[in-house]
Short mmCIF file of C-alpha atoms in Angstrom, two decimals:
data_model
loop_
_atom_site.label_atom_id
_atom_site.label_comp_id
_atom_site.label_asym_id
_atom_site.label_seq_id
_atom_site.Cartn_x
_atom_site.Cartn_y
_atom_site.Cartn_z
CA MET L 1 29.61 21.30 19.88
CA ALA L 2 26.29 20.59 18.26
CA ASP L 3 25.10 16.97 18.21
CA ASN L 4 24.97 14.85 15.11
CA ILE L 5 21.50 14.60 13.64
CA ILE L 6 22.48 12.17 10.91
CA GLU L 7 25.32 9.71 11.23
CA ILE L 8 26.22 7.66 8.19
CA ASN L 9 28.89 5.02 8.75
CA ASP L 10 30.46 2.91 5.99
CA LEU L 11 27.15 2.87 4.13
CA THR L 12 26.83 0.60 1.12
CA ILE L 13 23.65 0.35 -0.92
CA ARG L 14 23.12 -2.38 -3.41
CA PHE L 15 21.02 -2.18 -6.52
CA ASN L 16 19.73 -4.98 -8.69
CA LEU L 17 20.39 -4.14 -12.31
CA ALA L 18 17.14 -4.12 -14.25
CA SER L 19 18.41 -6.28 -17.09
CA GLU L 20 18.95 -9.15 -14.72
CA LYS L 21 15.55 -8.90 -13.12
CA ILE L 22 13.97 -12.30 -12.85
CA ASP L 23 10.30 -11.85 -12.30
CA ASN L 24 8.72 -14.99 -13.55
CA ILE L 25 8.95 -18.52 -12.33
CA LYS L 26 10.02 -20.07 -15.62
CA GLU L 27 13.07 -17.86 -15.88
CA TYR L 28 13.76 -18.44 -12.23
CA PHE L 29 14.05 -22.18 -12.71
CA ILE L 30 16.05 -21.86 -15.90
CA LYS L 31 18.52 -19.61 -14.14
CA LEU L 32 18.50 -21.89 -11.13
CA ILE L 33 19.47 -24.85 -13.27
CA LYS L 34 22.08 -22.85 -15.15
CA ARG L 35 23.33 -21.56 -11.79
CA GLN L 36 22.99 -17.97 -12.88
CA LEU L 37 20.82 -16.96 -10.02
CA LEU L 38 23.44 -14.60 -8.77
CA PHE L 39 22.07 -11.19 -8.26
CA GLN L 40 23.97 -8.91 -10.59
CA GLU L 41 24.75 -6.24 -8.17
CA PHE L 42 25.63 -2.66 -8.57
CA LEU L 43 26.72 -0.55 -5.64
CA ALA L 44 24.95 2.80 -5.87
CA ILE L 45 26.57 3.96 -2.66
CA ASP L 46 29.88 2.43 -1.70
CA ASP L 47 31.48 2.76 1.73
CA PHE L 48 30.14 6.19 2.43
CA SER L 49 30.51 8.02 5.75
CA LEU L 50 29.23 11.44 6.69
CA ASN L 51 28.11 13.15 9.87
CA ILE L 52 25.63 15.98 9.71
CA LYS L 53 25.09 18.24 12.67
CA ARG L 54 21.82 19.75 13.77
CA GLY L 55 21.01 23.00 12.01
CA GLU L 56 23.47 22.59 9.16
CA SER L 57 22.37 22.72 5.57
CA TRP L 58 24.07 20.34 3.22
CA ALA L 59 24.05 20.19 -0.53
CA LEU L 60 24.83 17.00 -2.41
CA VAL L 61 26.50 17.63 -5.72
CA GLY L 62 27.64 15.27 -8.40
CA VAL L 63 26.90 14.24 -11.95
CA ASN L 64 23.77 12.29 -12.92
CA GLY L 65 23.77 8.77 -11.59
CA SER L 66 26.37 9.40 -8.97
CA GLY L 67 24.12 8.19 -6.15
CA LYS L 68 22.72 11.43 -4.73
CA SER L 69 19.09 10.38 -4.84
CA THR L 70 19.92 6.93 -3.53
CA LEU L 71 21.59 8.51 -0.55
CA LEU L 72 18.51 10.63 0.11
CA LYS L 73 16.33 7.53 -0.12
CA ALA L 74 18.53 5.74 2.34
CA ILE L 75 18.32 8.63 4.80
CA SER L 76 14.53 8.72 4.42
CA GLY L 77 14.31 5.01 5.17
CA ILE L 78 12.98 4.05 1.74
CA MET L 79 16.03 1.94 0.97
CA LYS L 80 17.70 -0.19 3.57
CA PRO L 81 21.49 -0.29 3.91
CA TYR L 82 23.22 -3.36 2.55
CA LYS L 83 26.18 -2.72 4.82
CA GLY L 84 26.91 -0.02 7.33
CA THR L 85 24.49 2.05 9.36
CA ILE L 86 22.49 5.23 9.19
CA LYS L 87 21.36 6.85 12.38
CA VAL L 88 18.78 9.60 12.14
CA ASN L 89 17.74 11.47 15.27
CA GLY L 90 14.68 13.41 14.28
CA THR L 91 11.66 13.69 12.05
CA ILE L 92 12.11 13.85 8.31
CA ALA L 93 10.04 15.65 5.72
CA PRO L 94 11.01 14.02 2.42
CA MET L 95 10.58 15.91 -0.82
CA ILE L 96 12.04 13.39 -3.19
CA GLU L 97 9.19 13.97 -5.56
CA LEU L 98 6.51 16.52 -4.89
CA GLY L 99 3.06 15.05 -4.60
CA ALA L 100 4.24 11.48 -4.98
CA GLY L 101 1.08 10.27 -3.30
CA PHE L 102 -1.41 12.29 -5.32
CA ASP L 103 -4.22 10.35 -6.90
CA ALA L 104 -5.19 11.96 -10.18
CA ASN L 105 -8.89 11.21 -9.77
CA LEU L 106 -9.28 12.72 -6.34
CA THR L 107 -9.93 16.41 -5.77
CA ALA L 108 -7.26 18.73 -4.39
CA ARG L 109 -9.01 18.75 -1.03
CA GLU L 110 -8.98 14.96 -0.79
CA ASN L 111 -5.41 14.82 -2.01
CA ILE L 112 -4.17 17.20 0.65
CA TYR L 113 -5.46 14.85 3.32
CA LEU L 114 -4.20 11.74 1.58
CA ASN L 115 -0.74 13.18 1.00
CA GLY L 116 -0.44 14.44 4.54
CA LEU L 117 -1.38 11.05 5.93
CA ILE L 118 1.13 9.40 3.64
CA LEU L 119 3.77 11.66 5.10
CA GLY L 120 2.80 10.30 8.48
CA HIS L 121 0.61 13.06 9.92
CA SER L 122 -2.64 12.41 11.72
CA LYS L 123 -6.01 13.41 10.35
CA LYS L 124 -6.49 15.90 13.17
CA PHE L 125 -3.16 17.55 12.41
CA MET L 126 -4.16 17.89 8.75
CA GLU L 127 -7.48 19.50 9.65
CA GLU L 128 -5.62 22.09 11.72
CA HIS L 129 -3.17 22.93 8.96
CA PHE L 130 -5.50 22.64 6.01
CA ASP L 131 -6.07 26.37 5.55
CA SER L 132 -2.41 27.33 5.63
CA ILE L 133 -1.63 24.69 3.00
CA VAL L 134 -4.31 25.98 0.67
CA GLU L 135 -3.14 29.52 1.21
CA PHE L 136 0.50 28.73 0.46
CA ALA L 137 -0.34 26.73 -2.65
CA GLU L 138 -2.74 29.44 -3.88
CA ILE L 139 -5.32 27.00 -5.15
CA GLU L 140 -8.45 28.16 -3.28
CA LYS L 141 -10.47 28.29 -6.48
CA PHE L 142 -9.66 24.75 -7.55
CA LEU L 143 -10.05 22.93 -4.27
CA ASP L 144 -12.84 20.69 -5.46
CA SER L 145 -11.69 19.79 -8.94
CA PRO L 146 -9.82 16.57 -9.61
CA ILE L 147 -6.08 16.96 -9.59
CA LYS L 148 -5.75 15.44 -13.08
CA ASN L 149 -6.91 18.82 -14.39
CA PHE L 150 -4.06 20.64 -12.61
CA SER L 151 -0.96 21.89 -14.34
CA SER L 152 2.36 20.42 -13.22
CA GLY L 153 3.27 23.71 -11.57
CA MET L 154 0.07 23.70 -9.55
CA LYS L 155 0.69 20.12 -8.46
CA ALA L 156 4.23 21.03 -7.41
CA ARG L 157 2.95 23.97 -5.41
CA LEU L 158 0.46 21.80 -3.62
CA GLY L 159 3.05 19.10 -2.96
CA PHE L 160 5.52 21.61 -1.59
CA ALA L 161 2.88 23.16 0.63
CA VAL L 162 1.91 19.81 2.15
CA ALA L 163 5.50 18.69 2.63
CA THR L 164 6.73 21.86 4.31
CA MET L 165 3.84 22.83 6.53
CA VAL L 166 5.42 21.06 9.49
CA ASN L 167 8.69 22.16 10.99
CA PRO L 168 10.57 18.92 10.62
CA ASP L 169 14.01 18.33 12.09
CA ILE L 170 15.30 17.36 8.67
CA LEU L 171 14.10 18.52 5.29
CA ILE L 172 15.15 16.45 2.31
CA CYS L 173 14.84 18.09 -1.04
CA ASP L 174 15.66 16.44 -4.36
CA GLU L 175 15.61 18.85 -7.29
CA VAL L 176 11.98 19.56 -6.70
CA LEU L 177 12.24 23.24 -7.39
CA ALA L 178 12.98 22.73 -11.06
CA VAL L 179 9.30 23.07 -11.97
CA GLY L 180 7.23 26.07 -11.10
CA ASP L 181 7.59 29.65 -12.17
CA ALA L 182 10.16 32.11 -10.84
CA LYS L 183 7.74 33.62 -8.37
CA PHE L 184 6.95 30.25 -6.86
CA LYS L 185 10.61 29.26 -6.77
CA LYS L 186 11.35 32.37 -4.82
CA LYS L 187 8.50 31.67 -2.44
CA CYS L 188 9.79 28.14 -1.88
CA GLN L 189 13.32 29.34 -1.25
CA GLU L 190 12.04 31.83 1.26
CA ARG L 191 10.04 29.13 2.99
CA MET L 192 13.13 26.93 3.13
CA LYS L 193 15.28 29.71 4.52
CA GLU L 194 12.63 30.35 7.12
CA MET L 195 12.75 26.71 8.12
CA LEU L 196 16.55 26.79 8.23
CA SER L 197 16.58 29.74 10.58
CA GLY L 198 14.08 27.82 12.71
CA GLY L 199 16.71 25.12 13.23
CA THR L 200 15.76 22.64 10.53
CA THR L 201 18.56 20.64 8.97
CA LEU L 202 18.44 20.68 5.19
CA ILE L 203 19.76 18.17 2.73
CA PHE L 204 19.50 19.54 -0.73
CA VAL L 205 20.19 18.10 -4.16
CA SER L 206 20.42 20.45 -7.10
CA HIS L 207 22.40 21.01 -10.26
CA ASN L 208 21.96 24.71 -9.87
CA ILE L 209 25.20 25.69 -8.16
CA ASP L 210 24.06 29.27 -7.50
CA GLN L 211 21.01 28.02 -5.68
CA VAL L 212 23.17 25.60 -3.73
CA LYS L 213 25.53 28.35 -2.65
CA GLU L 214 22.64 30.53 -1.61
CA LEU L 215 20.84 27.93 0.49
CA CYS L 216 23.55 25.72 1.92
CA ASP L 217 26.56 26.13 4.14
CA HIS L 218 28.10 22.71 3.53
CA ALA L 219 28.40 20.47 0.51
CA ALA L 220 29.34 16.89 -0.24
CA TRP L 221 30.60 15.88 -3.65
CA ILE L 222 29.65 12.37 -4.64
CA GLU L 223 30.94 10.42 -7.58
CA LYS L 224 30.07 6.83 -8.43
CA GLY L 225 28.85 6.25 -4.91
CA HIS L 226 32.03 7.46 -3.26
CA LEU L 227 32.48 10.61 -1.27
CA ILE L 228 35.06 12.76 -3.01
CA GLN L 229 35.05 15.82 -0.85
CA ALA L 230 32.93 17.22 1.99
CA GLY L 231 33.15 20.55 3.69
CA GLU L 232 32.42 24.21 3.26
CA VAL L 233 30.04 24.90 0.38
CA ASN L 234 32.10 27.27 -1.77
CA GLU L 235 35.21 25.15 -1.54
CA VAL L 236 33.48 21.92 -2.56
CA CYS L 237 31.35 23.52 -5.25
CA ASP L 238 34.33 25.23 -6.82
CA ALA L 239 36.28 21.99 -6.88
CA TYR L 240 33.28 20.23 -8.41
CA THR L 241 32.69 22.82 -11.13
CA LYS L 242 36.38 22.79 -11.91
CA SER L 243 36.32 19.04 -12.43
CA LEU L 244 33.37 19.40 -14.82
CA ASN L 245 35.17 21.90 -17.00
CA LEU L 246 38.11 19.66 -17.58
CA MET K 1 9.89 -6.47 23.60
CA ASN K 2 10.58 -2.90 22.67
CA ILE K 3 10.47 -3.55 18.97
CA TRP K 4 6.94 -4.91 19.29
CA LYS K 5 5.83 -1.84 21.16
CA LEU K 6 7.31 0.28 18.39
CA ARG K 7 5.61 -1.80 15.70
CA ILE K 8 2.23 -1.53 17.35
CA GLU K 9 2.68 2.22 17.79
CA THR K 10 3.59 2.57 14.11
CA PHE K 11 0.50 0.60 13.16
CA PHE K 12 -1.77 2.91 15.14
CA HIS K 13 0.07 5.91 13.76
CA TYR K 14 -0.84 4.85 10.23
CA ILE K 15 -4.45 3.84 10.93
CA ASP K 16 -5.65 7.23 9.70
CA LEU K 17 -3.87 6.55 6.42
CA ILE K 18 -5.53 3.16 6.06
CA LYS K 19 -8.92 4.77 6.67
CA GLU K 20 -8.18 7.43 4.08
CA LEU K 21 -7.08 4.85 1.49
CA VAL K 22 -10.27 2.88 2.13
CA SER K 23 -12.46 5.92 1.72
CA LYS K 24 -10.54 6.80 -1.45
CA ASP K 25 -11.26 3.35 -2.89
CA LEU K 26 -14.93 3.59 -2.07
CA LYS K 27 -15.26 7.13 -3.37
CA LEU K 28 -13.52 6.40 -6.65
CA LYS K 29 -15.32 3.13 -7.23
CA TYR K 30 -18.64 4.71 -8.03
CA ARG K 31 -17.66 8.30 -8.79
CA ARG K 32 -19.57 9.58 -11.80
CA SER K 33 -22.07 6.73 -11.80
CA VAL K 34 -25.63 7.91 -11.32
CA LEU K 35 -26.65 5.32 -8.75
CA GLY K 36 -23.35 5.42 -6.87
CA TYR K 37 -23.14 3.26 -3.79
CA LEU K 38 -26.48 1.64 -4.68
CA TRP K 39 -24.54 -0.47 -7.16
CA SER K 40 -22.98 -2.34 -4.26
CA ILE K 41 -26.47 -3.63 -3.54
CA LEU K 42 -27.90 -3.74 -7.06
CA ASN K 43 -25.02 -5.63 -8.61
CA PRO K 44 -25.20 -8.74 -6.40
CA LEU K 45 -28.99 -8.54 -6.60
CA LEU K 46 -29.01 -8.67 -10.40
CA ILE K 47 -26.50 -11.51 -10.51
CA MET K 48 -28.45 -13.35 -7.87
CA ILE K 49 -31.66 -13.06 -9.90
CA ILE K 50 -29.97 -14.44 -13.00
CA MET K 51 -28.24 -17.27 -11.19
CA THR K 52 -31.40 -18.16 -9.33
CA MET K 53 -33.28 -18.40 -12.63
CA VAL K 54 -30.59 -20.63 -14.07
CA PHE K 55 -29.79 -22.91 -11.15
CA SER K 56 -32.79 -23.03 -8.85
CA ARG K 57 -34.49 -25.74 -10.95
CA MET K 58 -31.40 -27.91 -10.74
CA PHE K 59 -31.05 -27.91 -6.98
CA ASP K 60 -34.48 -26.84 -5.90
CA ARG K 61 -35.40 -30.00 -4.06
CA ASN K 62 -32.33 -29.97 -1.86
CA ILE K 63 -32.22 -26.35 -0.83
CA GLU K 64 -34.85 -24.35 0.92
CA ASN K 65 -34.77 -20.66 0.14
CA TYR K 66 -32.37 -20.90 -2.80
CA ALA K 67 -32.09 -17.14 -3.35
CA VAL K 68 -30.79 -16.49 0.17
CA TYR K 69 -28.56 -19.58 0.03
CA LEU K 70 -26.96 -18.39 -3.19
CA LEU K 71 -26.62 -14.77 -2.17
CA ILE K 72 -24.78 -15.58 1.07
CA GLY K 73 -22.36 -17.88 -0.72
CA ARG K 74 -21.66 -15.34 -3.42
CA THR K 75 -21.26 -12.39 -1.06
CA ILE K 76 -18.60 -14.08 1.05
CA PHE K 77 -16.80 -15.63 -1.90
CA GLU K 78 -16.75 -12.39 -3.88
CA PHE K 79 -15.42 -10.52 -0.85
CA VAL K 80 -12.49 -12.88 -0.39
CA ASN K 81 -11.85 -13.22 -4.11
CA ASN K 82 -12.02 -9.53 -5.03
CA SER K 83 -10.21 -8.15 -2.03
CA THR K 84 -7.32 -10.61 -2.22
CA SER K 85 -6.97 -10.03 -5.97
CA GLN K 86 -6.80 -6.30 -5.31
CA ALA K 87 -4.36 -6.72 -2.43
CA MET K 88 -2.22 -8.91 -4.67
CA ILE K 89 -1.46 -6.04 -7.04
CA SER K 90 -1.52 -3.29 -4.40
CA ILE K 91 2.25 -3.24 -3.85
CA ARG K 92 2.92 -3.12 -7.56
CA THR K 93 0.39 -0.41 -8.38
CA ASN K 94 1.70 1.79 -5.59
CA TYR K 95 5.32 1.45 -6.65
CA ALA K 96 5.66 5.17 -7.34
CA LEU K 97 4.82 5.93 -3.76
CA ILE K 98 6.94 3.18 -2.28
CA LYS K 99 9.93 4.53 -4.14
CA LYS K 100 9.48 8.08 -2.92
CA VAL K 101 8.15 8.07 0.61
CA TYR K 102 8.73 5.86 3.59
CA ILE K 103 5.48 4.13 4.57
CA PRO K 104 5.00 0.75 6.20
CA LYS K 105 4.19 -1.23 3.10
CA TYR K 106 1.56 -3.45 4.64
CA VAL K 107 -0.90 -0.54 4.64
CA PHE K 108 -1.58 -1.14 0.94
CA PRO K 109 -2.84 -4.75 1.07
CA LEU K 110 -4.55 -4.02 4.38
CA ALA K 111 -6.41 -1.03 2.93
CA LYS K 112 -7.57 -3.07 -0.08
CA ILE K 113 -8.92 -5.88 2.09
CA THR K 114 -10.63 -3.37 4.35
CA SER K 115 -12.35 -1.60 1.48
CA GLY K 116 -13.45 -5.01 0.22
CA MET K 117 -14.96 -5.71 3.60
CA VAL K 118 -16.83 -2.41 3.72
CA ASP K 119 -18.18 -3.12 0.25
CA CYS K 120 -19.20 -6.59 1.42
CA VAL K 121 -21.12 -5.14 4.35
CA PHE K 122 -22.88 -2.70 2.00
CA SER K 123 -23.87 -5.53 -0.26
CA LEU K 124 -25.52 -7.29 2.66
CA GLY K 125 -28.25 -4.75 1.98
CA ALA K 126 -29.10 -6.97 -0.99
CA LEU K 127 -29.45 -9.91 1.37
CA LEU K 128 -31.84 -7.94 3.53
CA ILE K 129 -33.98 -7.07 0.52
CA VAL K 130 -34.11 -10.69 -0.64
CA MET K 131 -34.98 -11.86 2.86
CA ILE K 132 -37.89 -9.46 2.97
CA PHE K 133 -39.09 -10.52 -0.50
CA THR K 134 -38.87 -14.22 0.25
CA LYS K 135 -40.42 -13.70 3.68
CA THR K 136 -37.50 -15.36 5.42
CA PRO K 137 -38.09 -15.25 9.16
CA VAL K 138 -35.53 -13.22 11.10
CA SER K 139 -33.89 -14.30 14.35
CA PRO K 140 -31.41 -12.68 16.74
CA TYR K 141 -28.76 -15.09 15.41
CA LEU K 142 -28.59 -12.84 12.36
CA LEU K 143 -26.81 -10.25 14.50
CA LEU K 144 -23.85 -12.58 14.89
CA PHE K 145 -22.86 -12.15 11.24
CA PRO K 146 -19.96 -9.75 12.04
CA PHE K 147 -18.08 -12.67 13.60
CA VAL K 148 -18.25 -14.55 10.34
CA VAL K 149 -17.16 -11.50 8.33
CA LEU K 150 -14.32 -10.99 10.80
CA GLN K 151 -12.99 -14.49 10.17
CA ALA K 152 -13.10 -13.95 6.43
CA TYR K 153 -11.43 -10.56 6.90
CA ILE K 154 -8.51 -11.91 8.93
CA PHE K 155 -8.08 -14.75 6.47
CA SER K 156 -8.07 -12.35 3.52
CA CYS K 157 -5.56 -10.04 5.19
CA GLY K 158 -3.12 -12.91 5.52
CA LEU K 159 -3.69 -14.20 2.01
CA GLY K 160 -3.56 -10.68 0.57
CA MET K 161 -0.22 -9.92 2.23
CA PHE K 162 1.25 -13.19 1.03
CA LEU K 163 0.10 -12.61 -2.55
CA GLY K 164 1.08 -8.93 -2.49
CA GLN K 165 4.70 -9.69 -1.66
CA ALA K 166 4.92 -12.77 -3.90
CA VAL K 167 3.77 -10.87 -6.99
CA VAL K 168 6.60 -8.36 -6.63
CA PHE K 169 9.07 -11.18 -7.33
CA PHE K 170 6.99 -13.41 -9.59
CA ARG K 171 4.48 -11.70 -11.84
CA ASP K 172 3.19 -15.12 -12.92
CA ILE K 173 1.31 -15.46 -9.69
CA GLN K 174 -1.29 -12.97 -10.90
CA TYR K 175 -2.33 -15.33 -13.66
CA ILE K 176 -2.01 -18.46 -11.60
CA TYR K 177 -4.21 -16.95 -8.92
CA LYS K 178 -6.92 -16.18 -11.45
CA ALA K 179 -7.11 -19.82 -12.43
CA PHE K 180 -6.83 -20.83 -8.81
CA THR K 181 -9.83 -18.74 -7.76
CA THR K 182 -11.92 -20.24 -10.54
CA ALA K 183 -11.18 -23.70 -9.21
CA TRP K 184 -11.79 -22.41 -5.72
CA MET K 185 -15.20 -21.10 -6.73
CA TYR K 186 -16.30 -24.44 -8.11
CA LEU K 187 -14.97 -26.24 -5.05
CA THR K 188 -17.03 -24.05 -2.76
CA PRO K 189 -20.72 -24.89 -2.42
CA ILE K 190 -21.95 -21.48 -3.54
CA PHE K 191 -24.73 -22.36 -5.96
CA TYR K 192 -24.97 -26.11 -5.33
CA PRO K 193 -25.46 -28.11 -2.14
CA LEU K 194 -22.45 -29.88 -0.66
CA GLU K 195 -24.17 -33.27 -0.97
CA GLN K 196 -24.02 -32.93 -4.74
CA LEU K 197 -20.29 -33.62 -4.69
CA PRO K 198 -18.72 -37.09 -4.61
CA GLU K 199 -17.97 -38.14 -1.06
CA LYS K 200 -14.20 -37.90 -1.27
CA LEU K 201 -14.41 -34.38 -2.64
CA GLN K 202 -16.85 -33.44 0.10
CA TRP K 203 -14.17 -34.31 2.64
CA VAL K 204 -11.70 -32.05 0.87
CA VAL K 205 -14.13 -29.16 0.75
CA VAL K 206 -15.21 -29.46 4.36
CA TYR K 207 -11.76 -29.76 5.86
CA LEU K 208 -9.47 -27.94 3.44
CA ASN K 209 -11.58 -25.06 2.20
CA PRO K 210 -11.92 -22.30 4.80
CA LEU K 211 -14.50 -20.56 2.64
CA TYR K 212 -16.81 -23.51 3.16
CA SER K 213 -16.63 -22.86 6.88
CA TYR K 214 -17.36 -19.11 6.55
CA ILE K 215 -20.22 -19.55 4.12
CA THR K 216 -21.80 -22.36 6.11
CA GLN K 217 -21.58 -20.44 9.36
CA PHE K 218 -23.33 -17.52 7.74
CA ARG K 219 -26.03 -19.73 6.24
CA VAL K 220 -26.68 -21.46 9.57
CA LEU K 221 -27.14 -18.08 11.23
CA VAL K 222 -29.55 -16.78 8.60
CA ILE K 223 -31.38 -19.78 7.15
CA ASP K 224 -31.35 -22.27 10.03
CA ARG K 225 -31.54 -19.50 12.63
CA ALA K 226 -29.18 -21.37 14.92
CA MET K 227 -25.66 -21.28 16.28
CA PRO K 228 -23.05 -22.83 13.93
CA GLU K 229 -21.33 -25.94 15.25
CA THR K 230 -18.41 -25.15 17.53
CA TRP K 231 -15.82 -27.06 15.54
CA MET K 232 -16.75 -25.03 12.48
CA ILE K 233 -16.23 -21.72 14.26
CA VAL K 234 -12.94 -22.96 15.70
CA SER K 235 -11.68 -24.19 12.37
CA GLY K 236 -12.71 -20.91 10.75
CA PHE K 237 -10.70 -18.87 13.24
CA VAL K 238 -7.74 -21.24 13.13
CA TRP K 239 -7.61 -20.97 9.33
CA ALA K 240 -7.84 -17.19 9.59
CA ILE K 241 -5.09 -16.81 12.16
CA VAL K 242 -2.73 -19.31 10.55
CA MET K 243 -3.15 -17.51 7.23
CA LEU K 244 -2.60 -14.14 8.86
CA LEU K 245 0.64 -15.29 10.50
CA PHE K 246 1.80 -16.84 7.25
CA GLY K 247 1.07 -13.63 5.38
CA MET K 248 2.77 -11.43 7.96
CA ILE K 249 5.90 -13.56 8.12
CA THR K 250 6.34 -13.84 4.36
CA PHE K 251 5.64 -10.13 3.96
CA LYS K 252 8.08 -9.08 6.63
CA ARG K 253 10.82 -11.28 5.25
CA SER K 254 10.67 -9.75 1.80
CA GLN K 255 9.47 -6.15 2.24
CA ASP K 256 12.94 -4.60 2.31
CA ARG K 257 13.69 -6.09 -1.10
CA PHE K 258 10.54 -4.70 -2.78
CA ILE K 259 12.29 -1.54 -3.87
CA LEU K 260 14.87 -3.53 -5.82
CA TYR K 261 12.25 -5.40 -7.84
CA ILE K 262 9.29 -3.11 -8.47
#
């Protein structure tokens, strides 16, 4: 039996609803006096448990706002659990948004380094992998122009190249393949399949059910922060699509 | 014990990132300006010339070498003021990143303070030029200046971390801090001698304003060519370390809630 790479037990994640955000002192004291300082909470993930084994590829499906991205953020360590635990045994390459760390005024060359360091690599590591990133992103000609002049597809290519150049234990992917042309999408899918066959665990969020079925072997259906069904990909996806058509 | 080992390892793991953020700040600061990094020297020089013209008559009798006196005061004050103001908004301006990737969040204020320090060291070039022009004698004590900058750096790191986390929850602090630094500037003997103040206020400045300690230490090294008094060095370091601990504790307590408020 393969070991669990991610263990999620009774996870609950709390959100503060934006309308109740108190961000200035005056309001704070008014609310304090009126005794309204209660945090208006919203549970984005509610009592959620899931075990993922090494080498599996999981898709998260569900309607918008069901908590898929929140779950990915919790696994990546961006959001801390309110209750429950998450245990992750391995390195994570998060692709929640491609090129999240890009600075528009820096050149592509500078951004590759910056983004790699943000993802937790060392400078030396980046120097070693620089060429393969540039090659994958196909941006040799534009290396020294500021990234604000890049098209969104080019930025996505570069972001994908930086995020996937390592062979992480876990790859987290949140609808990032929506941009980019068909050729690039295909290239990305191939790269992801390559990583999967190399033993990487994938957690994938997409609304494209065909893509999900092609890339993943398991799926979890989330609704309003609760786990509805988890298991084999076709079974779960079919149940999910059926519920949408009602 | 283990958690501390892990924390220190994480810090060293992300040192490359801090360096890269600092070099990004410095690169972008003067990109597309013809004189580039020279502005770090020219800017304080120009301001110094203007302020010397305005104020030197007022305080001339009390201060020898007014230009150097003023420049030292301004350099240290501007370093602390600018870098902490930048660190204050660093968590908020990097919200997009904080929401998408896991990074230890203290790297942002730390990087801002560090780039402020590098800029401050560049601008000491202006001091060198003024010293040559005014024929200020040079002594080996001058070489001790990094210890003074270090105190100001540690102090700013603590203050920057405190402000950075506080602003996430209370945006008002940005505006309060602006007013606060103006008061701070006038309560620091930058362009006037300490003796000009009423006696009671002098006491406040000497004992409650760490910037007074840093600026005076620097001036003693350069103008008096001597070692600063021991109690002043001690108080400077104590201020710095207490502020650093305060900043770290407040930052650590609130960092997990940043994502809910930014």
